[in-house]
Coordinates of C-alpha atoms in Angstrom, one line a residue:
X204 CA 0.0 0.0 0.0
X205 CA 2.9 2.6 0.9
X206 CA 4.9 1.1 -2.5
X207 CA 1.1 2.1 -4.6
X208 CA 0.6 5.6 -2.5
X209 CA 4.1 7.0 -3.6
X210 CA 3.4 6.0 -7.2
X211 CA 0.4 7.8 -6.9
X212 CA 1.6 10.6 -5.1
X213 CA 4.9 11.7 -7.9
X214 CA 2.1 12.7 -10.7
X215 CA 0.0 14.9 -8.2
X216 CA 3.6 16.2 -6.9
X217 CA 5.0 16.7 -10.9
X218 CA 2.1 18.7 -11.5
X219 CA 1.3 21.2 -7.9
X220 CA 5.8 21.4 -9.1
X221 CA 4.2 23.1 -12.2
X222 CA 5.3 26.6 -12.6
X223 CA 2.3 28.9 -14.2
X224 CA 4.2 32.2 -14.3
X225 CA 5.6 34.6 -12.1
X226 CA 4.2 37.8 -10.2
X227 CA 6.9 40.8 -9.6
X228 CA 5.3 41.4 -5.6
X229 CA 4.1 39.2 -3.1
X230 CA 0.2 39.2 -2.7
X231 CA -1.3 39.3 0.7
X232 CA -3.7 36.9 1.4
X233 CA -3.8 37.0 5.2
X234 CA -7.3 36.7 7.1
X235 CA -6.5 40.1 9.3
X236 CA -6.2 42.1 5.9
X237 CA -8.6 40.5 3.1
X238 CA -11.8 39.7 5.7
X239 CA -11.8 43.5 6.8
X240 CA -10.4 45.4 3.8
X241 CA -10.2 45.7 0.1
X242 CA -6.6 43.3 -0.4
X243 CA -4.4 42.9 -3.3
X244 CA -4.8 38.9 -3.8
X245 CA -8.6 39.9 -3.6
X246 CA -8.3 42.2 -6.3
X247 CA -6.2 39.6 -8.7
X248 CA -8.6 36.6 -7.9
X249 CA -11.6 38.4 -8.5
X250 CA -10.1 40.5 -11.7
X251 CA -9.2 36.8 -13.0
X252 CA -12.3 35.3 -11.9
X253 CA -14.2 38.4 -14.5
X254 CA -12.0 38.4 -16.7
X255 CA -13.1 35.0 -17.5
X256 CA -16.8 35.4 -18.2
X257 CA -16.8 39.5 -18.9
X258 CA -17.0 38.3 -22.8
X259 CA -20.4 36.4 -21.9
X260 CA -21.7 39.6 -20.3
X261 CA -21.1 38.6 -16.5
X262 CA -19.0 42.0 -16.0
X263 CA -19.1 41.7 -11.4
X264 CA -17.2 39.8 -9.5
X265 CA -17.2 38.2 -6.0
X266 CA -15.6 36.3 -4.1
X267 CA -15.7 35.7 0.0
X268 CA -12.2 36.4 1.8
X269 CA -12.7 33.0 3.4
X270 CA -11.7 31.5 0.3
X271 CA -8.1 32.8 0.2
X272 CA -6.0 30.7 2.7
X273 CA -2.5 31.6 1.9
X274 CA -0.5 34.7 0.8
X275 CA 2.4 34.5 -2.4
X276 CA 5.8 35.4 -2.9
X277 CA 7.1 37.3 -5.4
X278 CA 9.0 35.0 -8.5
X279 CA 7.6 32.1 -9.8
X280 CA 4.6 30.8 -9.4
X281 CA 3.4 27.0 -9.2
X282 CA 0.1 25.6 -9.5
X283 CA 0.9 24.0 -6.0
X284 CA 1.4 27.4 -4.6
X285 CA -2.3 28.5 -6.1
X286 CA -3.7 25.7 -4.7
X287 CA -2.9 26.6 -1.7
X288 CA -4.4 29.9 -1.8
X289 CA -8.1 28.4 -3.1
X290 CA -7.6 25.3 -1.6
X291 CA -11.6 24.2 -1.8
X292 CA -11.9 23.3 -5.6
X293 CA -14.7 25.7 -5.8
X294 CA -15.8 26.1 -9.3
X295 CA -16.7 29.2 -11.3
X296 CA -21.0 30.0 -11.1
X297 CA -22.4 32.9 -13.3
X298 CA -25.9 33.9 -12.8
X299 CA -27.9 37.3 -12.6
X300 CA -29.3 39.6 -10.3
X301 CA -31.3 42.8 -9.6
X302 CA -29.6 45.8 -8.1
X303 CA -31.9 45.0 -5.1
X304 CA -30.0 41.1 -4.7
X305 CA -26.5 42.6 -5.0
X306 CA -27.4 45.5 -2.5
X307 CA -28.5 42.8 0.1
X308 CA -25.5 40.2 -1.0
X309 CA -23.1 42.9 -0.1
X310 CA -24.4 43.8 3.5
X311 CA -24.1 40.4 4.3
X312 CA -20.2 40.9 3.2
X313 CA -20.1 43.5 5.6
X314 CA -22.1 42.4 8.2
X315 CA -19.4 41.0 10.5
X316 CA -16.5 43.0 10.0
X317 CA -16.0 43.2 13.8
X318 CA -15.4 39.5 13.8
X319 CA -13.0 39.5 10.7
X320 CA -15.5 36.8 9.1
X321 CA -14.8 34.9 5.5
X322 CA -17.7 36.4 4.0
X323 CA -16.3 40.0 3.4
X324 CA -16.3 40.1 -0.4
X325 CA -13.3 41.2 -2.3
X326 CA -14.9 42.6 -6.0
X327 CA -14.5 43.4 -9.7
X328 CA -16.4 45.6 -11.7
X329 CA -17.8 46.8 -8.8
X330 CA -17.1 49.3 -5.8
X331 CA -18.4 49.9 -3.0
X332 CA -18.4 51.8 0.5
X333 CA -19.3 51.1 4.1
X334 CA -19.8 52.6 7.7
X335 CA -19.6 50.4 10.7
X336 CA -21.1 52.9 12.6
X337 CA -24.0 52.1 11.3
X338 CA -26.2 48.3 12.0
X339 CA -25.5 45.1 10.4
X340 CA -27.9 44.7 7.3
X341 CA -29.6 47.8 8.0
X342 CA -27.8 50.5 5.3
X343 CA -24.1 49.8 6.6
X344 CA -23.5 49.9 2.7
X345 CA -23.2 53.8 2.3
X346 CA -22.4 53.6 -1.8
X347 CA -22.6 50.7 -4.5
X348 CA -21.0 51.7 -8.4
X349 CA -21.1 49.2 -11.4
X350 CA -18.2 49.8 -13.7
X351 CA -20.5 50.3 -17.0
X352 CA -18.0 49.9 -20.2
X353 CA -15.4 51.9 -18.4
X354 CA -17.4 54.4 -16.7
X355 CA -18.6 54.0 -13.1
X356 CA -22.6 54.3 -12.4
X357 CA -24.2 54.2 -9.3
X358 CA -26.4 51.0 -8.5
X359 CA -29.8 50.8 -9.8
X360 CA -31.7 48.7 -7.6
X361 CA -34.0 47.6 -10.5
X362 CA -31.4 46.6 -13.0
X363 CA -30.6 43.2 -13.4
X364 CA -26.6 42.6 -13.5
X365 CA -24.4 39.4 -15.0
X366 CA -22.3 38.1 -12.0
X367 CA -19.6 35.8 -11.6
X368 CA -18.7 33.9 -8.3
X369 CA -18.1 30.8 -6.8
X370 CA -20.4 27.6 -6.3
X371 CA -20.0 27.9 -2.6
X372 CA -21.3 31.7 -2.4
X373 CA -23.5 31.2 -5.2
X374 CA -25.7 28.3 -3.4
X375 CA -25.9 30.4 -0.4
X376 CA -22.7 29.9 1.9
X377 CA -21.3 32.5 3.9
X378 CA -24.9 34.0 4.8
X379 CA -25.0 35.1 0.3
X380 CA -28.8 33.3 0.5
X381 CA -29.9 36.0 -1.6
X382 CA -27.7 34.3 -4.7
X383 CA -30.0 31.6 -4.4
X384 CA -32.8 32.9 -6.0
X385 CA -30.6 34.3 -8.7
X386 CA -31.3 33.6 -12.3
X387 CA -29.6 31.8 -15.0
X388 CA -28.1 30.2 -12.9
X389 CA -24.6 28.1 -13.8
X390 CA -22.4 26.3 -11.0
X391 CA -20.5 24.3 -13.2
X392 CA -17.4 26.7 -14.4
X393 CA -14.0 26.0 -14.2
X394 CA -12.2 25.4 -11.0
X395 CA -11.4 28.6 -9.2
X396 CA -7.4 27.1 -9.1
X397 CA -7.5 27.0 -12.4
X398 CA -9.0 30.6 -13.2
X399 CA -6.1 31.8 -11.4
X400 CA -3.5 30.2 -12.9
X401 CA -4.3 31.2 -16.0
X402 CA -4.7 34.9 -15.7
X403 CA -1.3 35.0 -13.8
X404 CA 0.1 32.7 -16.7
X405 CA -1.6 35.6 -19.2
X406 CA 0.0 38.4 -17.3
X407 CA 3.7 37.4 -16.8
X408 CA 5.6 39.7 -14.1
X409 CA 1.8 40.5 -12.8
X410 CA 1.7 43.3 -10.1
X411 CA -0.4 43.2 -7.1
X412 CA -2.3 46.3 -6.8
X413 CA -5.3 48.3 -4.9
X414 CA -7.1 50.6 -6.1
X415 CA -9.7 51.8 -3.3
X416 CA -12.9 49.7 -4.6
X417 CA -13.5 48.8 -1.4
X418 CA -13.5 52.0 1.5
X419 CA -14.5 52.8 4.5
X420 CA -16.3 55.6 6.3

C-alpha cells in the first residue's frame, strides 16, 4: 500500500511542481487584511475570476475572503502554490441579479467586519463603501457603483446585472442566501485554481495592486 501511494503521489507532486508564471510582488492573502479590507490577492482573484466570463456579459465579480487561505511570494509561481491559496476546488458559477439582490448580498459581506468573518467580499467591476457605525444589514452599505463599459454608475436597484462567483457563495454559503434565487443560474465553471492560474500565466511579471474599490467611512 505505501509502494502504490508513492506511485500515486509523484504525478500529483510533478504537476502542484508546475510553474504557471511569475508575479513581480508578493500578494497578501492573510485573514487580518482581506476579511476586513479591500486586499491585493482579492483584487487579482476576482479580476481573473471576471476576466473570464466578462466576454459572456457577466462584467461583477465576488468572491468571499474565506476563500483565500495563503498569501504569495514574489518570483515564480506553481500551481501548488495556487492551490494553496483556493484550496476548496470551488468552481466558477455565473448567474444574474437585480440591483436589489446585490445590494443585500453585499451587506451580508459587511455584516461581520468586527469578527473578521470569511464572507467579506473582495470585488471586480464593482465598488463599494461602508460605515460600521451604522447596523449590520440595515444601510451599513453607504455607496454601491457598477463599472459600465469603463465608466462607473451608481447602483440601480431595478437593474438586473451578470455576476460571476463561486459555487459555494453562489448556493448560499457565507450568509449570500440572496444568490439563491438568482437567475440563469450556472455552477459548473472552471475550478477557481485554475481561473487563477491562467490569468497570472496571461499576465507574466503581474503586479499586485489596490485601487480603493472597497472603502471605508
Amino acid at each position: 500500500i505505501v509502494a502504490r501511494l508513492d506511485e500515486l503521489e509523484k504525478p500529483i507532486t510533478e504537476l502542484k511542481e508546475t510553474i504557471v508564471g511569475t508575479v513581480s510582488n508578493s500578494l497578501t492573502g492573510d485573514r487580518a487584511v482581506c476579511r476586513v479590507q479591500e486586499c491585493d490577492m482579492g483584487n487579482m482573484i476576482a479580476d481573473a475570476m471576471r476576466g473570464a466570463v466578462i466576454d459572456k456579459g457577466y462584467t461583477i465579480a465576488l468572491q468571499n475572503s474565506g476563500g483565500i487561505r495563503a498569501s504569495l511570494d514574489a518570483g515564480e509561481v506553481s500551481l501548488g502554490e495556487i492551490m494553496s491559496i483556493l484550496p476548496f476546488q470551488n468552481t466558477l458559477s455565473t448567474f444574474k441579479v437585480t440591483g436589489k439582490q446585490l445590494l443585500t448580498a453585499i451587506e451580508n459581506g459587511v455584516s461581520q467586519v468586527e469578527d473578521v468573518a470569511g464572507r467579506f467580499p473582495q470585488v471586480s467591476g464593482m465598488r463599494y463603501t461602508f460605515d460600521l457605525a451604522k447596523p449590520a444589514n440595515e444601510g451599513r452599505v453607504t455607496s454601491i457603483e457598477i463599472d459600465e463599459n469603463g465608466s462607473w454608475k451608481p447602483l440601480d436597484l431595478n437593474k438586473t446585472y451578470g455576476m460571476v462567483s463561486n459555487n459555494f457563495i453562489r448556493g448560499g454559503g457565507d450568509g449570500y442566501k440572496v444568490f439563491r434565487s438568482a437567475s440563469e443560474i450556472y455552477d459548473f465553471g472552471p475550478d477557481l485554481a485554475d481561473v487563477v492560474a491562467n490569468y497570472i500565466k496571461a499576465n507574466p511579471g503581474y503586479s499586485g495592486y489596490t485601487d480603493n474599490r472597497i472603502t471605508q467611512e
